[in-house]
Amino acid sequence: SQQGEEDPQALSIQEGENATMNCSYKTSINNLQWYRQNSGRGLVHLILIRSNEREKHSGRLRVTLDTSKKSSSLLITASRAADTASYFCATETSGSRLTFGEGTQLTVNP
Amino acid sequence: GAVVSQHPSWVICKSGTSVKIECRSLDFQATTMFWYRQFPKQSLMLMATSNEGSKATYEQGVEKDKFLINHASLTLSTLTVTSAHPEDSSFYICSALGLAGFGQYFGPGTRLTVT
């Protein structure tokens, strides 16, 4: 069963604004990853944060991980219309198995 | 970067027929590949873990006799949907495990429509 939950399920913002998505999970993890998926397309790996890390940056992306609360957040700064997509968190456990969250549909309006 | 391909990218088949989907790692060897299924507007669900040279490990609730997985080489895993039915219509995505700590590389997906 899916163990990841994301909120919000849908987020609509204006270009230039920041977008924050949250992810919660239930079990111990090796790492947590964020992926992006454009409609009907494959996944694009955005960032991986290990269980012993608390924050990571990559370009306009900032990811935090709180293992005590079993939660993570993805912040996209200065959003662009091209950022419109679905965003999924995925937790990696033993055997490199990934369990995906329900996803957040982000719409960035020009 | 590492590239994973899937073939076909989309397929339409009639109910009762079987469909084979290929997943290839193009520039690296992958001893482990994963198969996911994604229904419209839903998340990805792991179906099975495919290990080169051994039997696949299926997730709970996934019928191994219906979804046949073969990982005969270090660069190729195949998923065969046997006796497909309309409820099997979905987006099937594979991934290949890269070097330790670098996560999985995902294929572009295969859209299966069963009529």
Short mmCIF file of N, CA, C and O in Angstrom, two decimals, chain A residues 13-103:
data_model
loop_
_atom_site.label_atom_id
_atom_site.label_comp_id
_atom_site.label_asym_id
_atom_site.label_seq_id
_atom_site.Cartn_x
_atom_site.Cartn_y
_atom_site.Cartn_z
N ILE A 13 -0.34 28.57 -8.61
CA ILE A 13 0.32 29.82 -8.22
C ILE A 13 0.63 30.65 -9.46
O ILE A 13 0.48 30.17 -10.59
N GLN A 14 1.08 31.87 -9.24
CA GLN A 14 1.48 32.73 -10.33
C GLN A 14 2.99 32.62 -10.56
O GLN A 14 3.75 32.33 -9.62
N GLU A 15 3.39 32.84 -11.78
CA GLU A 15 4.82 32.84 -12.10
C GLU A 15 5.56 33.80 -11.17
O GLU A 15 5.08 34.89 -10.87
N GLY A 16 6.73 33.36 -10.73
CA GLY A 16 7.52 34.18 -9.83
C GLY A 16 7.31 33.85 -8.36
O GLY A 16 8.18 34.15 -7.53
N GLU A 17 6.18 33.27 -8.05
CA GLU A 17 5.92 32.89 -6.65
C GLU A 17 6.67 31.59 -6.33
O GLU A 17 7.12 30.87 -7.21
N ASN A 18 6.76 31.33 -5.03
CA ASN A 18 7.36 30.08 -4.57
C ASN A 18 6.29 29.02 -4.39
O ASN A 18 5.15 29.32 -4.04
N ALA A 19 6.67 27.77 -4.61
CA ALA A 19 5.75 26.64 -4.43
C ALA A 19 6.35 25.70 -3.40
O ALA A 19 7.52 25.32 -3.50
N THR A 20 5.54 25.34 -2.42
CA THR A 20 5.98 24.40 -1.39
C THR A 20 5.07 23.18 -1.38
O THR A 20 3.85 23.32 -1.32
N MET A 21 5.69 22.02 -1.44
CA MET A 21 4.95 20.76 -1.39
C MET A 21 5.49 19.94 -0.23
O MET A 21 6.70 19.94 0.02
N ASN A 22 4.60 19.24 0.45
CA ASN A 22 4.99 18.46 1.61
C ASN A 22 4.72 16.98 1.39
O ASN A 22 3.83 16.59 0.65
N CYS A 23 5.51 16.18 2.08
CA CYS A 23 5.41 14.73 1.94
C CYS A 23 5.59 14.10 3.31
O CYS A 23 6.49 14.51 4.06
N SER A 24 4.73 13.16 3.65
CA SER A 24 4.90 12.43 4.91
C SER A 24 4.98 10.95 4.61
O SER A 24 4.44 10.47 3.61
N TYR A 25 5.68 10.23 5.48
CA TYR A 25 5.82 8.80 5.28
C TYR A 25 5.75 8.11 6.63
O TYR A 25 5.67 8.77 7.67
N LYS A 26 5.78 6.77 6.61
CA LYS A 26 5.47 6.05 7.85
C LYS A 26 6.59 5.17 8.39
O LYS A 26 6.61 4.88 9.58
N THR A 27 7.51 4.75 7.54
CA THR A 27 8.53 3.81 8.02
C THR A 27 9.92 4.43 7.94
O THR A 27 10.10 5.52 7.41
N SER A 28 10.90 3.72 8.45
CA SER A 28 12.29 4.17 8.34
C SER A 28 12.73 4.11 6.88
O SER A 28 12.29 3.22 6.14
N ILE A 29 13.56 5.04 6.50
CA ILE A 29 13.97 5.12 5.10
C ILE A 29 15.48 5.22 4.96
O ILE A 29 16.18 5.62 5.91
N ASN A 30 15.97 4.85 3.78
CA ASN A 30 17.37 5.08 3.44
C ASN A 30 17.57 6.50 2.90
O ASN A 30 18.54 7.17 3.21
N ASN A 31 16.64 6.89 2.06
CA ASN A 31 16.67 8.24 1.51
C ASN A 31 15.29 8.60 1.00
O ASN A 31 14.39 7.74 0.94
N LEU A 32 15.13 9.85 0.64
CA LEU A 32 13.87 10.32 0.08
C LEU A 32 14.20 11.08 -1.19
O LEU A 32 15.17 11.84 -1.24
N GLN A 33 13.41 10.84 -2.20
CA GLN A 33 13.68 11.44 -3.51
C GLN A 33 12.44 12.19 -3.98
O GLN A 33 11.32 11.84 -3.65
N TRP A 34 12.67 13.20 -4.77
CA TRP A 34 11.59 13.95 -5.41
C TRP A 34 11.72 13.79 -6.92
O TRP A 34 12.83 13.88 -7.48
N TYR A 35 10.55 13.57 -7.54
CA TYR A 35 10.49 13.41 -8.98
C TYR A 35 9.44 14.35 -9.55
O TYR A 35 8.49 14.74 -8.88
N ARG A 36 9.62 14.64 -10.82
CA ARG A 36 8.68 15.47 -11.55
C ARG A 36 8.15 14.64 -12.72
O ARG A 36 8.88 13.84 -13.31
N GLN A 37 6.87 14.82 -13.03
CA GLN A 37 6.29 14.11 -14.16
C GLN A 37 5.37 15.05 -14.91
O GLN A 37 4.39 15.55 -14.35
N ASN A 38 5.70 15.28 -16.16
CA ASN A 38 4.78 16.02 -17.02
C ASN A 38 3.68 15.07 -17.47
O ASN A 38 3.89 13.86 -17.55
N SER A 39 2.55 15.62 -17.81
CA SER A 39 1.37 14.81 -18.10
C SER A 39 1.66 13.74 -19.14
O SER A 39 2.10 14.03 -20.25
N GLY A 40 1.41 12.47 -18.76
CA GLY A 40 1.56 11.37 -19.69
C GLY A 40 2.99 11.02 -20.05
O GLY A 40 3.22 10.26 -20.99
N ARG A 41 3.94 11.56 -19.29
CA ARG A 41 5.34 11.32 -19.62
C ARG A 41 6.02 10.55 -18.48
O ARG A 41 5.43 10.22 -17.46
N GLY A 42 7.31 10.26 -18.68
CA GLY A 42 8.07 9.55 -17.66
C GLY A 42 8.49 10.46 -16.54
O GLY A 42 8.15 11.64 -16.50
N LEU A 43 9.21 9.88 -15.60
CA LEU A 43 9.64 10.62 -14.42
C LEU A 43 11.00 11.27 -14.63
O LEU A 43 11.87 10.69 -15.27
N VAL A 44 11.15 12.41 -14.05
CA VAL A 44 12.45 13.10 -14.04
C VAL A 44 12.90 13.20 -12.61
O VAL A 44 12.19 13.74 -11.75
N HIS A 45 14.08 12.67 -12.33
CA HIS A 45 14.62 12.72 -10.97
C HIS A 45 15.09 14.14 -10.66
O HIS A 45 15.85 14.73 -11.43
N LEU A 46 14.62 14.69 -9.54
CA LEU A 46 14.98 16.05 -9.19
C LEU A 46 16.10 16.10 -8.16
O LEU A 46 17.10 16.79 -8.34
N ILE A 47 15.89 15.39 -7.06
CA ILE A 47 16.86 15.51 -5.98
C ILE A 47 16.70 14.33 -5.03
O ILE A 47 15.61 13.78 -4.88
N LEU A 48 17.79 13.93 -4.42
CA LEU A 48 17.80 12.84 -3.44
C LEU A 48 18.40 13.38 -2.15
O LEU A 48 19.45 14.04 -2.18
N ILE A 49 17.73 13.13 -1.05
CA ILE A 49 18.25 13.54 0.26
C ILE A 49 18.35 12.29 1.12
O ILE A 49 17.41 11.51 1.23
N ARG A 50 19.52 12.10 1.71
CA ARG A 50 19.75 10.90 2.51
C ARG A 50 19.15 11.08 3.91
O ARG A 50 18.92 12.20 4.36
N SER A 51 18.96 9.97 4.58
CA SER A 51 18.30 10.01 5.88
C SER A 51 19.10 10.78 6.93
O SER A 51 18.53 11.25 7.91
N ASN A 52 20.40 10.93 6.71
CA ASN A 52 21.21 11.67 7.68
C ASN A 52 21.40 13.14 7.28
O ASN A 52 22.17 13.86 7.90
N GLU A 53 20.71 13.56 6.22
CA GLU A 53 20.78 14.95 5.79
C GLU A 53 19.50 15.66 6.19
O GLU A 53 18.43 15.05 6.28
N ARG A 54 19.58 16.94 6.39
CA ARG A 54 18.41 17.72 6.80
C ARG A 54 17.93 18.68 5.71
O ARG A 54 16.75 19.02 5.66
N GLU A 55 18.87 19.12 4.88
CA GLU A 55 18.49 20.08 3.85
C GLU A 55 19.42 19.91 2.66
O GLU A 55 20.59 19.59 2.81
N LYS A 56 18.85 20.13 1.47
CA LYS A 56 19.65 20.04 0.27
C LYS A 56 19.14 21.03 -0.76
O LYS A 56 17.95 21.28 -0.84
N HIS A 57 20.06 21.58 -1.53
CA HIS A 57 19.69 22.56 -2.54
C HIS A 57 20.16 22.09 -3.90
O HIS A 57 21.20 21.45 -4.04
N SER A 58 19.36 22.44 -4.92
CA SER A 58 19.78 22.20 -6.29
C SER A 58 19.11 23.24 -7.16
O SER A 58 17.91 23.16 -7.43
N GLY A 59 19.87 24.24 -7.56
CA GLY A 59 19.28 25.31 -8.37
C GLY A 59 18.16 26.01 -7.62
O GLY A 59 18.35 26.49 -6.51
N ARG A 60 16.97 26.01 -8.21
CA ARG A 60 15.82 26.66 -7.56
C ARG A 60 15.09 25.73 -6.61
O ARG A 60 14.04 26.08 -6.07
N LEU A 61 15.62 24.55 -6.40
CA LEU A 61 14.97 23.57 -5.53
C LEU A 61 15.63 23.53 -4.16
O LEU A 61 16.85 23.59 -4.05
N ARG A 62 14.78 23.43 -3.15
CA ARG A 62 15.28 23.25 -1.79
C ARG A 62 14.45 22.15 -1.16
O ARG A 62 13.23 22.23 -1.12
N VAL A 63 15.12 21.14 -0.64
CA VAL A 63 14.44 20.02 -0.01
C VAL A 63 14.86 19.94 1.45
O VAL A 63 16.04 20.09 1.75
N THR A 64 13.91 19.70 2.30
CA THR A 64 14.20 19.46 3.71
C THR A 64 13.70 18.09 4.09
O THR A 64 12.78 17.55 3.48
N LEU A 65 14.32 17.53 5.09
CA LEU A 65 13.93 16.22 5.60
C LEU A 65 13.97 16.24 7.11
O LEU A 65 14.98 16.62 7.71
N ASP A 66 12.87 15.85 7.72
CA ASP A 66 12.78 15.75 9.18
C ASP A 66 12.42 14.31 9.50
O ASP A 66 11.25 13.92 9.43
N THR A 67 13.41 13.52 9.84
CA THR A 67 13.16 12.09 10.08
C THR A 67 12.39 11.86 11.38
O THR A 67 11.72 10.84 11.51
N SER A 68 12.47 12.81 12.32
CA SER A 68 11.72 12.64 13.57
C SER A 68 10.22 12.80 13.31
O SER A 68 9.40 12.14 13.95
N LYS A 69 9.88 13.64 12.35
CA LYS A 69 8.47 13.83 12.00
C LYS A 69 8.09 13.01 10.77
O LYS A 69 6.94 13.02 10.34
N LYS A 70 9.07 12.32 10.20
CA LYS A 70 8.84 11.54 8.97
C LYS A 70 8.16 12.42 7.92
O LYS A 70 7.09 12.08 7.40
N SER A 71 8.83 13.51 7.63
CA SER A 71 8.25 14.41 6.64
C SER A 71 9.35 15.11 5.85
O SER A 71 10.49 15.23 6.31
N SER A 72 8.97 15.56 4.66
CA SER A 72 9.89 16.27 3.79
C SER A 72 9.12 17.36 3.07
O SER A 72 7.90 17.28 2.92
N SER A 73 9.85 18.38 2.65
CA SER A 73 9.21 19.42 1.86
C SER A 73 10.09 19.75 0.66
O SER A 73 11.32 19.64 0.72
N LEU A 74 9.42 20.12 -0.41
CA LEU A 74 10.10 20.56 -1.63
C LEU A 74 9.66 22.00 -1.89
O LEU A 74 8.47 22.27 -1.99
N LEU A 75 10.64 22.87 -1.97
CA LEU A 75 10.37 24.27 -2.28
C LEU A 75 10.94 24.59 -3.65
O LEU A 75 12.12 24.32 -3.91
N ILE A 76 10.11 25.13 -4.51
CA ILE A 76 10.56 25.62 -5.80
C ILE A 76 10.46 27.14 -5.75
O ILE A 76 9.37 27.69 -5.57
N THR A 77 11.57 27.80 -5.89
CA THR A 77 11.57 29.26 -5.81
C THR A 77 11.42 29.87 -7.20
O THR A 77 11.77 29.24 -8.22
N ALA A 78 10.89 31.08 -7.22
CA ALA A 78 10.75 31.83 -8.47
C ALA A 78 10.19 30.95 -9.58
O ALA A 78 10.81 30.75 -10.62
N SER A 79 9.00 30.42 -9.34
CA SER A 79 8.43 29.43 -10.26
C SER A 79 8.22 30.00 -11.66
O SER A 79 8.05 31.21 -11.85
N ARG A 80 8.23 29.08 -12.62
CA ARG A 80 8.02 29.42 -14.03
C ARG A 80 6.88 28.59 -14.57
O ARG A 80 6.58 27.52 -14.03
N ALA A 81 6.28 29.02 -15.64
CA ALA A 81 5.18 28.26 -16.24
C ALA A 81 5.64 26.84 -16.60
O ALA A 81 4.88 25.88 -16.51
N ALA A 82 6.92 26.72 -16.98
CA ALA A 82 7.47 25.41 -17.35
C ALA A 82 7.59 24.45 -16.16
O ALA A 82 7.84 23.26 -16.36
N ASP A 83 7.41 24.97 -14.96
CA ASP A 83 7.44 24.09 -13.77
C ASP A 83 6.13 23.35 -13.59
O ASP A 83 6.03 22.47 -12.72
N THR A 84 5.12 23.69 -14.36
CA THR A 84 3.83 23.01 -14.28
C THR A 84 4.01 21.53 -14.54
O THR A 84 4.49 21.13 -15.59
N ALA A 85 3.63 20.71 -13.56
CA ALA A 85 3.82 19.26 -13.64
C ALA A 85 3.28 18.63 -12.37
O ALA A 85 2.84 19.34 -11.46
N SER A 86 3.35 17.33 -12.30
CA SER A 86 3.07 16.62 -11.05
C SER A 86 4.38 16.32 -10.36
O SER A 86 5.36 15.96 -11.02
N TYR A 87 4.40 16.48 -9.07
CA TYR A 87 5.61 16.25 -8.29
C TYR A 87 5.34 15.14 -7.28
O TYR A 87 4.33 15.16 -6.56
N PHE A 88 6.24 14.17 -7.25
CA PHE A 88 6.09 13.02 -6.36
C PHE A 88 7.29 12.89 -5.45
O PHE A 88 8.43 13.05 -5.90
N CYS A 89 7.02 12.58 -4.20
CA CYS A 89 8.11 12.16 -3.33
C CYS A 89 8.14 10.63 -3.36
O CYS A 89 7.12 9.98 -3.62
N ALA A 90 9.29 10.08 -3.10
CA ALA A 90 9.43 8.62 -3.06
C ALA A 90 10.44 8.27 -1.99
O ALA A 90 11.54 8.83 -1.95
N THR A 91 10.08 7.35 -1.14
CA THR A 91 10.99 6.92 -0.09
C THR A 91 11.63 5.60 -0.49
O THR A 91 10.97 4.71 -1.01
N GLU A 92 12.92 5.53 -0.26
CA GLU A 92 13.65 4.31 -0.57
C GLU A 92 13.89 3.52 0.70
O GLU A 92 14.41 4.06 1.70
N THR A 93 13.54 2.25 0.67
CA THR A 93 13.76 1.37 1.81
C THR A 93 14.66 0.21 1.37
O THR A 93 15.35 0.31 0.36
N SER A 94 14.61 -0.87 2.09
CA SER A 94 15.53 -1.97 1.79
C SER A 94 15.34 -2.50 0.37
O SER A 94 14.24 -2.46 -0.18
N GLY A 95 16.44 -2.96 -0.21
CA GLY A 95 16.37 -3.49 -1.57
C GLY A 95 16.16 -2.42 -2.61
O GLY A 95 15.79 -2.73 -3.74
N SER A 96 16.40 -1.18 -2.24
CA SER A 96 16.24 -0.03 -3.15
C SER A 96 14.82 0.13 -3.65
O SER A 96 14.58 0.77 -4.67
N ARG A 97 13.86 -0.42 -2.94
CA ARG A 97 12.47 -0.28 -3.34
C ARG A 97 11.99 1.14 -3.07
O ARG A 97 12.27 1.71 -2.03
N LEU A 98 11.27 1.68 -4.02
CA LEU A 98 10.72 3.03 -3.88
C LEU A 98 9.22 2.96 -3.65
O LEU A 98 8.52 2.21 -4.33
N THR A 99 8.75 3.74 -2.71
CA THR A 99 7.32 3.89 -2.47
C THR A 99 6.97 5.35 -2.71
O THR A 99 7.53 6.24 -2.07
N PHE A 100 6.07 5.57 -3.64
CA PHE A 100 5.74 6.92 -4.07
C PHE A 100 4.58 7.50 -3.28
O PHE A 100 3.64 6.79 -2.89
N GLY A 101 4.64 8.80 -3.09
CA GLY A 101 3.52 9.53 -2.52
C GLY A 101 2.45 9.74 -3.57
O GLY A 101 2.61 9.38 -4.74
N GLU A 102 1.35 10.33 -3.14
CA GLU A 102 0.21 10.51 -4.02
C GLU A 102 0.42 11.61 -5.05
O GLU A 102 -0.26 11.67 -6.05
N GLY A 103 1.38 12.47 -4.79
CA GLY A 103 1.70 13.51 -5.77
C GLY A 103 0.98 14.82 -5.56
O GLY A 103 -0.10 14.86 -4.97
#
